[in-house]
Protein backbone atom coordinates (compact mmCIF):
# COMPACT_ATOMS: atom_id res chain seq x y z
CA UNK A 1 0.00 0.00 0.00
CA UNK A 2 0.98 3.61 -0.32
CA UNK A 3 0.49 5.87 2.67
CA UNK A 4 0.95 9.56 3.17
CA UNK A 5 3.46 10.29 5.92
CA UNK A 6 3.14 14.04 5.78
CA UNK A 7 3.01 16.89 3.25
CA UNK A 8 3.63 15.21 -0.07
CA UNK A 9 5.71 12.34 1.20
CA UNK A 10 4.40 8.88 0.50
CA UNK A 11 5.64 5.56 1.79
CA UNK A 12 5.29 2.39 -0.19
CA UNK A 13 4.96 -0.32 2.36
CA UNK A 14 2.99 -3.14 3.92
CA UNK A 15 0.19 -2.61 6.41
CA UNK A 16 -2.85 -3.93 8.20
CA UNK A 17 -6.20 -3.25 6.53
CA UNK A 18 -4.51 -0.78 4.21
CA UNK A 19 -3.69 1.50 7.15
CA UNK A 20 -0.55 2.73 8.80
CA UNK A 21 -0.38 2.65 11.76
CA UNK A 22 -2.67 -0.36 11.79
CA UNK A 23 -6.25 -0.01 13.02
CA UNK A 24 -6.77 0.68 16.69
CA UNK A 25 -8.06 -2.42 18.47
CA UNK A 26 -9.94 -1.45 21.60
CA UNK A 27 -11.68 -3.77 24.03
CA UNK A 28 -12.68 -3.73 27.68
CA UNK A 29 -10.72 -5.67 30.25
CA UNK A 30 -11.85 -9.28 30.41
CA UNK A 31 -13.55 -9.34 27.03
CA UNK A 32 -12.64 -12.05 24.58
CA UNK A 33 -10.84 -10.72 21.58
CA UNK A 34 -10.83 -12.55 18.27
CA UNK A 35 -8.69 -11.29 15.41
CA UNK A 36 -8.48 -13.03 12.07
CA UNK A 37 -5.28 -12.38 10.17
CA UNK A 38 -5.47 -12.94 6.45
CA UNK A 39 -2.08 -12.93 4.81
CA UNK A 40 -2.13 -11.08 1.50
CA UNK A 41 1.56 -10.19 1.55
CA UNK A 42 3.57 -10.88 -1.57
CA UNK A 43 5.57 -14.07 -0.99
CA UNK A 44 6.06 -13.70 2.73
CA UNK A 45 4.83 -15.65 5.72
CA UNK A 46 3.77 -13.64 8.72
CA UNK A 47 2.55 -13.79 12.32
CA UNK A 48 1.04 -11.26 14.71
CA UNK A 49 2.30 -10.78 18.26
CA UNK A 50 0.20 -9.04 20.96
CA UNK A 51 3.01 -7.27 22.68
CA UNK A 52 2.67 -7.18 26.45
CA UNK A 53 -0.50 -9.23 26.81
CA UNK A 54 0.01 -12.50 28.64
CA UNK A 55 -1.92 -14.60 26.12
CA UNK A 56 -1.96 -18.42 26.01
CA UNK A 57 1.28 -19.61 24.42
CA UNK A 58 -0.28 -20.75 21.14
CA UNK A 59 -1.65 -17.23 20.54
CA UNK A 60 1.68 -15.46 21.02
CA UNK A 61 2.60 -15.21 17.36
CA UNK A 62 6.31 -16.07 17.35
CA UNK A 63 7.34 -18.03 14.26
CA UNK A 64 9.43 -21.08 15.09
CA UNK A 65 8.55 -20.83 18.78
CA UNK A 66 4.76 -20.77 19.13
CA UNK A 67 3.52 -21.28 15.57
CA UNK A 68 4.45 -21.73 11.93
CA UNK A 69 4.15 -18.55 9.85
CA UNK A 70 0.80 -17.87 8.18
CA UNK A 71 1.60 -18.45 4.53
CA UNK A 72 0.45 -16.09 1.79
CA UNK A 73 -3.17 -16.79 0.94
CA UNK A 74 -3.79 -18.38 4.33
CA UNK A 75 -5.32 -17.03 7.47
CA UNK A 76 -5.25 -17.62 11.19
CA UNK A 77 -7.56 -16.58 14.00
CA UNK A 78 -6.04 -15.42 17.25
CA UNK A 79 -8.37 -15.49 20.22
CA UNK A 80 -7.83 -14.81 23.89
CA UNK A 81 -9.16 -13.01 26.91
CA UNK A 82 -7.95 -9.41 26.88
CA UNK A 83 -6.58 -8.85 30.38
CA UNK A 84 -5.22 -7.10 32.28
CA UNK A 85 -6.19 -3.61 31.15
CA UNK A 86 -3.49 -1.53 29.58
CA UNK A 87 -1.88 0.11 26.59
CA UNK A 88 -0.47 -2.56 24.33
CA UNK A 89 0.58 -2.95 20.74
CA UNK A 90 0.48 -5.58 18.06
CA UNK A 91 3.02 -6.21 15.36
CA UNK A 92 4.39 -8.75 12.96
CA UNK A 93 7.01 -10.97 14.56
CA UNK A 94 8.39 -12.31 11.30
CA UNK A 95 11.86 -11.25 10.13
CA UNK A 96 12.15 -7.50 9.65
CA UNK A 97 8.44 -6.93 8.90
CA UNK A 98 8.03 -4.75 11.98
CA UNK A 99 10.02 -2.06 10.19
CA UNK A 100 7.63 -2.11 7.24
CA UNK A 101 4.68 -0.70 9.10
CA UNK A 102 3.04 -3.93 10.23
CA UNK A 103 2.24 -2.38 13.60
CA UNK A 104 -0.77 -1.07 15.51
CA UNK A 105 -2.10 -0.11 18.94
CA UNK A 106 -4.12 -2.46 21.16
CA UNK A 107 -5.99 -0.84 24.03
CA UNK A 108 -7.58 -2.81 26.83
CA UNK A 109 -9.67 -0.35 28.80
CA UNK A 110 -9.91 -0.53 32.57
CA UNK A 111 -13.34 -0.91 34.09
CA UNK A 112 -12.32 1.45 36.89
CA UNK A 113 -9.26 3.58 36.10
CA UNK A 114 -7.17 4.66 39.11
CA UNK A 115 -6.75 8.14 37.60
CA UNK A 116 -9.31 10.66 36.35
CA UNK A 117 -9.12 12.07 32.87
CA UNK A 118 -11.46 13.75 30.41
CA UNK A 119 -10.08 12.68 27.06
CA UNK A 120 -7.34 10.55 25.65
CA UNK A 121 -5.02 10.30 22.68
CA UNK A 122 -2.82 7.48 21.43
CA UNK A 123 0.68 8.60 20.48
CA UNK A 124 2.56 6.14 18.30
CA UNK A 125 6.28 6.70 17.86
CA UNK A 126 7.91 5.08 14.84
CA UNK A 127 10.99 5.34 12.69
CA UNK A 128 10.48 5.57 8.93
CA UNK A 129 12.54 3.38 6.64
CA UNK A 130 11.89 3.55 2.95
CA UNK A 131 12.71 0.51 0.90
CA UNK A 132 13.22 -3.04 2.03
CA UNK A 133 14.71 -3.43 5.51
CA UNK A 134 18.15 -5.05 5.52
CA UNK A 135 19.86 -6.98 8.27
CA UNK A 136 22.84 -5.44 10.07
CA UNK A 137 25.11 -7.88 8.28
CA UNK A 138 23.83 -6.71 4.94
CA UNK A 139 24.24 -3.09 6.01
CA UNK A 140 27.76 -3.78 7.33
CA UNK A 141 28.71 -5.45 4.06
CA UNK A 142 27.53 -2.43 2.11
CA UNK A 143 29.58 -0.14 4.31
CA UNK A 144 32.72 -2.18 3.73
CA UNK A 145 32.16 -2.19 0.02
CA UNK A 146 31.67 1.51 0.18
CA UNK A 147 35.02 1.73 1.97
CA UNK A 148 33.59 4.00 4.60
CA UNK A 149 33.70 1.73 7.56
CA UNK A 150 34.46 3.49 10.80
CA UNK A 151 34.94 6.96 9.34
CA UNK A 152 33.74 9.19 12.08
CA UNK A 153 30.83 9.37 14.41
CA UNK A 154 27.20 9.73 13.51
CA UNK A 155 28.04 9.80 9.89
CA UNK A 156 25.32 9.00 7.42
CA UNK A 157 26.74 6.71 4.80
CA UNK A 158 26.37 7.88 1.26
CA UNK A 159 23.31 6.53 -0.44
CA UNK A 160 19.85 5.83 0.84
CA UNK A 161 20.37 2.19 1.53
CA UNK A 162 23.49 2.30 3.59
CA UNK A 163 23.21 2.02 7.32
CA UNK A 164 24.99 4.52 9.46
CA UNK A 165 27.45 4.02 12.23
CA UNK A 166 25.79 5.15 15.37
CA UNK A 167 29.08 6.30 16.84
CA UNK A 168 28.31 3.74 19.49
CA UNK A 169 29.94 0.71 17.98
CA UNK A 170 26.81 -0.37 16.22
CA UNK A 171 24.92 0.17 13.03
CA UNK A 172 21.56 1.92 12.78
CA UNK A 173 19.42 1.50 9.66
CA UNK A 174 19.24 4.58 7.39
CA UNK A 175 15.98 6.07 8.66
CA UNK A 176 14.32 8.85 6.69
CA UNK A 177 12.69 10.39 9.70
CA UNK A 178 10.80 9.86 12.93
CA UNK A 179 7.03 9.95 13.02
CA UNK A 180 4.21 10.42 15.47
CA UNK A 181 1.00 8.68 14.40
CA UNK A 182 2.40 8.14 10.94
CA UNK A 183 3.34 11.75 10.29
CA UNK A 184 6.78 13.31 9.83
CA UNK A 185 7.46 16.69 11.50
CA UNK A 186 6.69 18.52 8.25
CA UNK A 187 3.00 17.71 8.66
CA UNK A 188 2.64 16.88 12.34
CA UNK A 189 -0.21 15.02 13.97
CA UNK A 190 -2.42 17.36 16.01
CA UNK A 191 -3.82 16.52 19.45
CA UNK A 192 -6.44 18.61 21.15
CA UNK A 193 -6.45 19.58 24.81
CA UNK A 194 -9.13 21.73 26.42
CA UNK A 195 -8.35 24.16 29.17
CA UNK A 196 -9.14 22.77 32.59
CA UNK A 197 -9.32 19.19 31.36
CA UNK A 198 -7.03 16.29 32.07
CA UNK A 199 -5.79 14.54 28.96
CA UNK A 200 -4.41 11.04 28.93
CA UNK A 201 -1.74 10.33 26.36
CA UNK A 202 -1.00 6.68 25.68
CA UNK A 203 2.60 6.73 24.49
CA UNK A 204 3.56 3.68 22.45
CA UNK A 205 7.01 3.07 20.97
CA UNK A 206 6.49 0.86 17.94
CA UNK A 207 9.84 1.77 16.43
CA UNK A 208 12.21 -0.90 15.24
CA UNK A 209 15.46 0.71 16.35
CA UNK A 210 14.77 4.05 18.05
CA UNK A 211 14.56 4.98 21.71
CA UNK A 212 13.18 8.44 22.42
CA UNK A 213 13.56 11.19 24.97
CA UNK A 214 10.14 12.84 25.04
CA UNK A 215 8.65 16.02 26.49
CA UNK A 216 5.73 18.39 25.87
CA UNK A 217 6.44 22.10 25.87
CA UNK A 218 4.63 24.14 28.50
CA UNK A 219 3.47 21.12 30.51
CA UNK A 220 4.62 18.51 32.93
CA UNK A 221 3.41 14.93 32.68
CA UNK A 222 1.98 12.68 35.38
CA UNK A 223 3.05 9.15 34.51
CA UNK A 224 0.11 6.93 35.42
CA UNK A 225 0.92 3.62 33.73
CA UNK A 226 4.13 1.85 32.76
CA UNK A 227 3.82 -0.81 30.04
CA UNK A 228 0.07 -0.66 30.58
CA UNK A 229 0.09 -1.31 34.32
CA UNK A 230 -1.09 1.34 36.78
CA UNK A 231 1.47 3.15 38.93
CA UNK A 232 1.19 5.88 41.55
CA UNK A 233 1.20 9.00 39.37
CA UNK A 234 4.64 10.56 39.24
CA UNK A 235 5.17 14.04 37.84
CA UNK A 236 8.05 14.47 35.42
CA UNK A 237 9.27 16.86 32.73
CA UNK A 238 10.47 14.19 30.34
CA UNK A 239 10.82 10.47 29.91
CA UNK A 240 12.81 7.97 27.93
CA UNK A 241 10.83 5.33 26.05
CA UNK A 242 12.49 2.33 24.43
CA UNK A 243 11.25 0.10 21.64
CA UNK A 244 8.36 -1.96 22.99
CA UNK A 245 7.77 0.27 26.02
CA UNK A 246 4.55 2.17 26.71
CA UNK A 247 3.81 4.95 29.17
CA UNK A 248 0.47 6.55 29.87
CA UNK A 249 0.73 10.12 31.08
CA UNK A 250 -1.90 12.55 32.27
CA UNK A 251 -1.42 16.18 31.32
CA UNK A 252 -3.34 18.99 32.99
CA UNK A 253 -4.39 21.50 30.38
CA UNK A 254 -3.68 24.86 31.92
CA UNK A 255 -1.52 26.60 29.37
CA UNK A 256 -3.72 27.57 26.40
CA UNK A 257 -1.98 27.90 23.07
CA UNK A 258 -0.15 25.60 20.70
CA UNK A 259 2.66 23.41 21.95
CA UNK A 260 5.04 20.80 20.62
CA UNK A 261 5.35 17.22 21.73
CA UNK A 262 8.94 16.32 20.86
CA UNK A 263 10.52 12.87 20.85
CA UNK A 264 14.21 12.88 20.02
CA UNK A 265 16.31 9.82 19.19
CA UNK A 266 18.59 8.76 22.04
CA UNK A 267 20.89 6.95 19.58
CA UNK A 268 21.62 8.18 16.07
CA UNK A 269 21.13 11.58 14.51
CA UNK A 270 17.70 11.49 12.85
CA UNK A 271 15.81 14.72 13.67
CA UNK A 272 13.16 14.40 16.43
CA UNK A 273 9.56 13.36 15.90
CA UNK A 274 7.10 16.20 16.51
CA UNK A 275 3.39 16.56 17.05
CA UNK A 276 1.29 19.62 17.83
CA UNK A 277 -0.80 19.88 20.97
CA UNK A 278 -3.43 22.54 20.51
CA UNK A 279 -6.07 24.20 22.66
CA UNK A 280 -9.13 25.04 20.56
CA UNK A 281 -9.82 28.74 20.38
CA UNK A 282 -6.28 29.69 21.32
CA UNK A 283 -4.87 32.62 19.40
CA UNK A 284 -1.82 30.68 18.34
CA UNK A 285 -2.65 27.59 16.28
CA UNK A 286 0.90 26.53 15.48
CA UNK A 287 3.80 26.30 17.88
CA UNK A 288 7.03 28.07 16.89
CA UNK A 289 9.03 26.05 14.36
CA UNK A 290 11.70 23.91 15.91
CA UNK A 291 10.40 24.48 19.43
CA UNK A 292 12.37 22.53 22.04
CA UNK A 293 10.46 21.80 25.25
CA UNK A 294 12.30 22.90 28.38
CA UNK A 295 11.75 19.43 29.71
CA UNK A 296 14.23 18.04 27.21
CA UNK A 297 16.98 20.30 28.50
CA UNK A 298 16.34 20.34 32.20
CA UNK A 299 13.94 19.19 34.86
CA UNK A 300 13.06 15.78 36.06
CA UNK A 301 13.39 12.78 33.80
CA UNK A 302 11.49 9.64 34.75
CA UNK A 303 13.60 6.85 36.22
CA UNK A 304 12.48 3.26 36.73
CA UNK A 305 12.98 3.76 40.46
CA UNK A 306 10.22 6.42 40.42
CA UNK A 307 7.65 3.81 39.41
CA UNK A 308 5.48 2.23 42.10
CA UNK A 309 2.84 -0.23 41.09
CA UNK A 310 -0.57 0.44 42.61
CA UNK A 311 -1.13 -3.31 42.56
CA UNK A 312 0.61 -5.59 44.98
CA UNK A 313 3.83 -6.61 43.39
CA UNK A 314 3.76 -9.50 45.80
CA UNK A 315 6.74 -11.14 47.36
CA UNK A 316 9.23 -8.44 46.56
CA UNK A 317 11.27 -9.52 49.50
CA UNK A 318 10.99 -13.20 48.81
CA UNK A 319 14.10 -14.92 47.55
CA UNK A 320 13.98 -16.05 43.95
CA UNK A 321 13.90 -19.78 43.29
CA UNK A 322 16.12 -19.34 40.31
CA UNK A 323 18.56 -16.61 39.44
CA UNK A 324 20.54 -16.12 36.30
CA UNK A 325 23.09 -13.52 35.15
CA UNK A 326 23.16 -12.63 31.47
CA UNK A 327 25.72 -10.61 29.55
CA UNK A 328 24.41 -8.51 26.67
CA UNK A 329 27.01 -7.79 24.08
CA UNK A 330 28.11 -7.52 20.54
CA UNK A 331 31.44 -9.13 21.34
CA UNK A 332 34.13 -8.10 18.93
CA UNK A 333 31.62 -8.15 16.15
CA UNK A 334 29.18 -5.37 16.99
CA UNK A 335 30.11 -3.43 13.92
CA UNK A 336 29.50 -6.54 11.83
CA UNK A 337 25.97 -6.80 13.07
CA UNK A 338 26.13 -9.56 15.65
CA UNK A 339 24.43 -9.24 19.00
CA UNK A 340 24.43 -11.90 21.66
CA UNK A 341 23.09 -12.90 25.06
CA UNK A 342 25.79 -14.55 27.15
CA UNK A 343 27.89 -15.09 24.04
CA UNK A 344 25.22 -17.07 22.18
CA UNK A 345 23.39 -16.01 19.05
CA UNK A 346 19.79 -17.11 18.68
CA UNK A 347 18.73 -19.52 17.21
CA UNK A 348 22.05 -21.18 18.16
CA UNK A 349 21.38 -20.53 21.80
CA UNK A 350 20.41 -22.59 24.84
CA UNK A 351 16.93 -22.19 26.26
CA UNK A 352 16.53 -20.67 29.72
CA UNK A 353 14.74 -23.20 31.90
CA UNK A 354 12.09 -22.42 34.45
CA UNK A 355 9.53 -24.47 36.34
CA UNK A 356 5.94 -23.58 36.88
CA UNK A 357 5.45 -21.59 40.08
CA UNK A 358 9.06 -20.52 40.38
CA UNK A 359 10.07 -16.98 41.08
CA UNK A 360 12.78 -16.22 38.56
CA UNK A 361 15.31 -13.42 38.75
CA UNK A 362 17.36 -12.27 35.77
CA UNK A 363 20.29 -9.89 36.12
CA UNK A 364 21.60 -8.36 32.94
CA UNK A 365 24.78 -6.49 32.31
CA UNK A 366 25.17 -4.51 29.12
CA UNK A 367 28.73 -4.78 27.86
CA UNK A 368 28.09 -2.78 24.75
CA UNK A 369 27.77 0.83 23.76
CA UNK A 370 24.17 0.64 22.61
CA UNK A 371 21.10 0.30 24.79
CA UNK A 372 18.92 -2.79 24.74
CA UNK A 373 15.19 -2.78 25.61
CA UNK A 374 14.77 -6.37 26.76
CA UNK A 375 11.27 -7.79 26.37
CA UNK A 376 9.76 -10.96 27.82
CA UNK A 377 6.69 -12.52 26.26
CA UNK A 378 3.76 -13.97 28.18
CA UNK A 379 4.52 -12.44 31.59
CA UNK A 380 4.86 -9.19 33.40
CA UNK A 381 8.01 -8.85 35.39
CA UNK A 382 8.90 -6.72 38.33
CA UNK A 383 11.45 -3.95 37.86
CA UNK A 384 12.01 -2.32 41.22
CA UNK A 385 8.46 -1.66 42.44
CA UNK A 386 6.81 -1.64 39.03
CA UNK A 387 5.37 -4.27 36.73
CA UNK A 388 6.64 -4.08 33.16
CA UNK A 389 7.28 -6.29 30.18
CA UNK A 390 10.20 -4.41 28.66
CA UNK A 391 13.20 -2.97 30.47
CA UNK A 392 16.10 -0.99 29.08
CA UNK A 393 19.63 -2.11 29.86
CA UNK A 394 21.63 1.10 29.53
CA UNK A 395 24.92 1.04 27.61
CA UNK A 396 28.45 0.99 29.06
CA UNK A 397 28.06 -1.70 31.68
CA UNK A 398 24.52 -0.67 32.57
CA UNK A 399 22.70 -3.20 34.70
CA UNK A 400 19.05 -4.13 34.74
CA UNK A 401 17.27 -6.84 36.70
CA UNK A 402 13.79 -8.24 36.70
CA UNK A 403 11.80 -10.89 38.51
CA UNK A 404 8.77 -12.79 37.40
CA UNK A 405 6.63 -15.66 38.55
CA UNK A 406 6.52 -18.51 36.07
CA UNK A 407 2.73 -18.76 35.86
CA UNK A 408 2.04 -19.10 32.15
CA UNK A 409 3.40 -22.41 30.81
CA UNK A 410 4.85 -22.60 27.33
CA UNK A 411 7.88 -21.51 25.36
CA UNK A 412 8.29 -17.77 25.66
CA UNK A 413 10.50 -15.54 23.63
CA UNK A 414 12.83 -13.13 25.41
CA UNK A 415 14.77 -10.65 23.34
CA UNK A 416 16.11 -7.21 22.64
CA UNK A 417 13.30 -5.16 21.07
CA UNK A 418 15.73 -3.43 18.77
CA UNK A 419 14.47 -5.43 15.80
CA UNK A 420 17.92 -5.53 14.21
CA UNK A 421 19.57 -6.80 17.38
CA UNK A 422 16.87 -9.45 17.70
CA UNK A 423 17.44 -10.51 14.12
CA UNK A 424 21.20 -10.64 14.75
CA UNK A 425 20.78 -13.13 17.57
CA UNK A 426 19.95 -11.20 20.74
CA UNK A 427 17.19 -13.56 21.87
CA UNK A 428 16.52 -16.63 23.99
CA UNK A 429 13.53 -18.82 24.79
CA UNK A 430 12.28 -19.42 28.32
CA UNK A 431 11.15 -23.02 28.48
CA UNK A 432 8.96 -24.47 31.18
CA UNK A 433 10.31 -27.85 32.29
CU1 LIG B 1 7.03 -6.67 20.57
CU2 LIG B 1 8.88 -10.30 20.73
O1 LIG B 1 7.94 -8.53 20.68
CU1 LIG C 1 19.71 -4.53 21.50
Coordinates of C-alpha atoms in Angstrom, one line a residue, residues 183-433:
X183 CA 3.3 11.8 10.3
X184 CA 6.8 13.3 9.8
X185 CA 7.5 16.7 11.5
X186 CA 6.7 18.5 8.2
X187 CA 3.0 17.7 8.7
X188 CA 2.6 16.9 12.3
X189 CA -0.2 15.0 14.0
X190 CA -2.4 17.4 16.0
X191 CA -3.8 16.5 19.5
X192 CA -6.4 18.6 21.2
X193 CA -6.4 19.6 24.8
X194 CA -9.1 21.7 26.4
X195 CA -8.3 24.2 29.2
X196 CA -9.1 22.8 32.6
X197 CA -9.3 19.2 31.4
X198 CA -7.0 16.3 32.1
X199 CA -5.8 14.5 29.0
X200 CA -4.4 11.0 28.9
X201 CA -1.7 10.3 26.4
X202 CA -1.0 6.7 25.7
X203 CA 2.6 6.7 24.5
X204 CA 3.6 3.7 22.5
X205 CA 7.0 3.1 21.0
X206 CA 6.5 0.9 17.9
X207 CA 9.8 1.8 16.4
X208 CA 12.2 -0.9 15.2
X209 CA 15.5 0.7 16.4
X210 CA 14.8 4.1 18.0
X211 CA 14.6 5.0 21.7
X212 CA 13.2 8.4 22.4
X213 CA 13.6 11.2 25.0
X214 CA 10.1 12.8 25.0
X215 CA 8.6 16.0 26.5
X216 CA 5.7 18.4 25.9
X217 CA 6.4 22.1 25.9
X218 CA 4.6 24.1 28.5
X219 CA 3.5 21.1 30.5
X220 CA 4.6 18.5 32.9
X221 CA 3.4 14.9 32.7
X222 CA 2.0 12.7 35.4
X223 CA 3.0 9.1 34.5
X224 CA 0.1 6.9 35.4
X225 CA 0.9 3.6 33.7
X226 CA 4.1 1.8 32.8
X227 CA 3.8 -0.8 30.0
X228 CA 0.1 -0.7 30.6
X229 CA 0.1 -1.3 34.3
X230 CA -1.1 1.3 36.8
X231 CA 1.5 3.2 38.9
X232 CA 1.2 5.9 41.5
X233 CA 1.2 9.0 39.4
X234 CA 4.6 10.6 39.2
X235 CA 5.2 14.0 37.8
X236 CA 8.1 14.5 35.4
X237 CA 9.3 16.9 32.7
X238 CA 10.5 14.2 30.3
X239 CA 10.8 10.5 29.9
X240 CA 12.8 8.0 27.9
X241 CA 10.8 5.3 26.1
X242 CA 12.5 2.3 24.4
X243 CA 11.3 0.1 21.6
X244 CA 8.4 -2.0 23.0
X245 CA 7.8 0.3 26.0
X246 CA 4.5 2.2 26.7
X247 CA 3.8 4.9 29.2
X248 CA 0.5 6.6 29.9
X249 CA 0.7 10.1 31.1
X250 CA -1.9 12.6 32.3
X251 CA -1.4 16.2 31.3
X252 CA -3.3 19.0 33.0
X253 CA -4.4 21.5 30.4
X254 CA -3.7 24.9 31.9
X255 CA -1.5 26.6 29.4
X256 CA -3.7 27.6 26.4
X257 CA -2.0 27.9 23.1
X258 CA -0.1 25.6 20.7
X259 CA 2.7 23.4 21.9
X260 CA 5.0 20.8 20.6
X261 CA 5.4 17.2 21.7
X262 CA 8.9 16.3 20.9
X263 CA 10.5 12.9 20.8
X264 CA 14.2 12.9 20.0
X265 CA 16.3 9.8 19.2
X266 CA 18.6 8.8 22.0
X267 CA 20.9 6.9 19.6
X268 CA 21.6 8.2 16.1
X269 CA 21.1 11.6 14.5
X270 CA 17.7 11.5 12.8
X271 CA 15.8 14.7 13.7
X272 CA 13.2 14.4 16.4
X273 CA 9.6 13.4 15.9
X274 CA 7.1 16.2 16.5
X275 CA 3.4 16.6 17.1
X276 CA 1.3 19.6 17.8
X277 CA -0.8 19.9 21.0
X278 CA -3.4 22.5 20.5
X279 CA -6.1 24.2 22.7
X280 CA -9.1 25.0 20.6
X281 CA -9.8 28.7 20.4
X282 CA -6.3 29.7 21.3
X283 CA -4.9 32.6 19.4
X284 CA -1.8 30.7 18.3
X285 CA -2.7 27.6 16.3
X286 CA 0.9 26.5 15.5
X287 CA 3.8 26.3 17.9
X288 CA 7.0 28.1 16.9
X289 CA 9.0 26.1 14.4
X290 CA 11.7 23.9 15.9
X291 CA 10.4 24.5 19.4
X292 CA 12.4 22.5 22.0
X293 CA 10.5 21.8 25.3
X294 CA 12.3 22.9 28.4
X295 CA 11.8 19.4 29.7
X296 CA 14.2 18.0 27.2
X297 CA 17.0 20.3 28.5
X298 CA 16.3 20.3 32.2
X299 CA 13.9 19.2 34.9
X300 CA 13.1 15.8 36.1
X301 CA 13.4 12.8 33.8
X302 CA 11.5 9.6 34.7
X303 CA 13.6 6.9 36.2
X304 CA 12.5 3.3 36.7
X305 CA 13.0 3.8 40.5
X306 CA 10.2 6.4 40.4
X307 CA 7.6 3.8 39.4
X308 CA 5.5 2.2 42.1
X309 CA 2.8 -0.2 41.1
X310 CA -0.6 0.4 42.6
X311 CA -1.1 -3.3 42.6
X312 CA 0.6 -5.6 45.0
X313 CA 3.8 -6.6 43.4
X314 CA 3.8 -9.5 45.8
X315 CA 6.7 -11.1 47.4
X316 CA 9.2 -8.4 46.6
X317 CA 11.3 -9.5 49.5
X318 CA 11.0 -13.2 48.8
X319 CA 14.1 -14.9 47.6
X320 CA 14.0 -16.0 44.0
X321 CA 13.9 -19.8 43.3
X322 CA 16.1 -19.3 40.3
X323 CA 18.6 -16.6 39.4
X324 CA 20.5 -16.1 36.3
X325 CA 23.1 -13.5 35.2
X326 CA 23.2 -12.6 31.5
X327 CA 25.7 -10.6 29.5
X328 CA 24.4 -8.5 26.7
X329 CA 27.0 -7.8 24.1
X330 CA 28.1 -7.5 20.5
X331 CA 31.4 -9.1 21.3
X332 CA 34.1 -8.1 18.9
X333 CA 31.6 -8.1 16.1
X334 CA 29.2 -5.4 17.0
X335 CA 30.1 -3.4 13.9
X336 CA 29.5 -6.5 11.8
X337 CA 26.0 -6.8 13.1
X338 CA 26.1 -9.6 15.7
X339 CA 24.4 -9.2 19.0
X340 CA 24.4 -11.9 21.7
X341 CA 23.1 -12.9 25.1
X342 CA 25.8 -14.6 27.2
X343 CA 27.9 -15.1 24.0
X344 CA 25.2 -17.1 22.2
X345 CA 23.4 -16.0 19.0
X346 CA 19.8 -17.1 18.7
X347 CA 18.7 -19.5 17.2
X348 CA 22.1 -21.2 18.2
X349 CA 21.4 -20.5 21.8
X350 CA 20.4 -22.6 24.8
X351 CA 16.9 -22.2 26.3
X352 CA 16.5 -20.7 29.7
X353 CA 14.7 -23.2 31.9
X354 CA 12.1 -22.4 34.4
X355 CA 9.5 -24.5 36.3
X356 CA 5.9 -23.6 36.9
X357 CA 5.5 -21.6 40.1
X358 CA 9.1 -20.5 40.4
X359 CA 10.1 -17.0 41.1
X360 CA 12.8 -16.2 38.6
X361 CA 15.3 -13.4 38.7
X362 CA 17.4 -12.3 35.8
X363 CA 20.3 -9.9 36.1
X364 CA 21.6 -8.4 32.9
X365 CA 24.8 -6.5 32.3
X366 CA 25.2 -4.5 29.1
X367 CA 28.7 -4.8 27.9
X368 CA 28.1 -2.8 24.7
X369 CA 27.8 0.8 23.8
X370 CA 24.2 0.6 22.6
X371 CA 21.1 0.3 24.8
X372 CA 18.9 -2.8 24.7
X373 CA 15.2 -2.8 25.6
X374 CA 14.8 -6.4 26.8
X375 CA 11.3 -7.8 26.4
X376 CA 9.8 -11.0 27.8
X377 CA 6.7 -12.5 26.3
X378 CA 3.8 -14.0 28.2
X379 CA 4.5 -12.4 31.6
X380 CA 4.9 -9.2 33.4
X381 CA 8.0 -8.8 35.4
X382 CA 8.9 -6.7 38.3
X383 CA 11.4 -3.9 37.9
X384 CA 12.0 -2.3 41.2
X385 CA 8.5 -1.7 42.4
X386 CA 6.8 -1.6 39.0
X387 CA 5.4 -4.3 36.7
X388 CA 6.6 -4.1 33.2
X389 CA 7.3 -6.3 30.2
X390 CA 10.2 -4.4 28.7
X391 CA 13.2 -3.0 30.5
X392 CA 16.1 -1.0 29.1
X393 CA 19.6 -2.1 29.9
X394 CA 21.6 1.1 29.5
X395 CA 24.9 1.0 27.6
X396 CA 28.4 1.0 29.1
X397 CA 28.1 -1.7 31.7
X398 CA 24.5 -0.7 32.6
X399 CA 22.7 -3.2 34.7
X400 CA 19.0 -4.1 34.7
X401 CA 17.3 -6.8 36.7
X402 CA 13.8 -8.2 36.7
X403 CA 11.8 -10.9 38.5
X404 CA 8.8 -12.8 37.4
X405 CA 6.6 -15.7 38.5
X406 CA 6.5 -18.5 36.1
X407 CA 2.7 -18.8 35.9
X408 CA 2.0 -19.1 32.1
X409 CA 3.4 -22.4 30.8
X410 CA 4.9 -22.6 27.3
X411 CA 7.9 -21.5 25.4
X412 CA 8.3 -17.8 25.7
X413 CA 10.5 -15.5 23.6
X414 CA 12.8 -13.1 25.4
X415 CA 14.8 -10.7 23.3
X416 CA 16.1 -7.2 22.6
X417 CA 13.3 -5.2 21.1
X418 CA 15.7 -3.4 18.8
X419 CA 14.5 -5.4 15.8
X420 CA 17.9 -5.5 14.2
X421 CA 19.6 -6.8 17.4
X422 CA 16.9 -9.4 17.7
X423 CA 17.4 -10.5 14.1
X424 CA 21.2 -10.6 14.7
X425 CA 20.8 -13.1 17.6
X426 CA 20.0 -11.2 20.7
X427 CA 17.2 -13.6 21.9
X428 CA 16.5 -16.6 24.0
X429 CA 13.5 -18.8 24.8
X430 CA 12.3 -19.4 28.3
X431 CA 11.2 -23.0 28.5
X432 CA 9.0 -24.5 31.2
X433 CA 10.3 -27.8 32.3

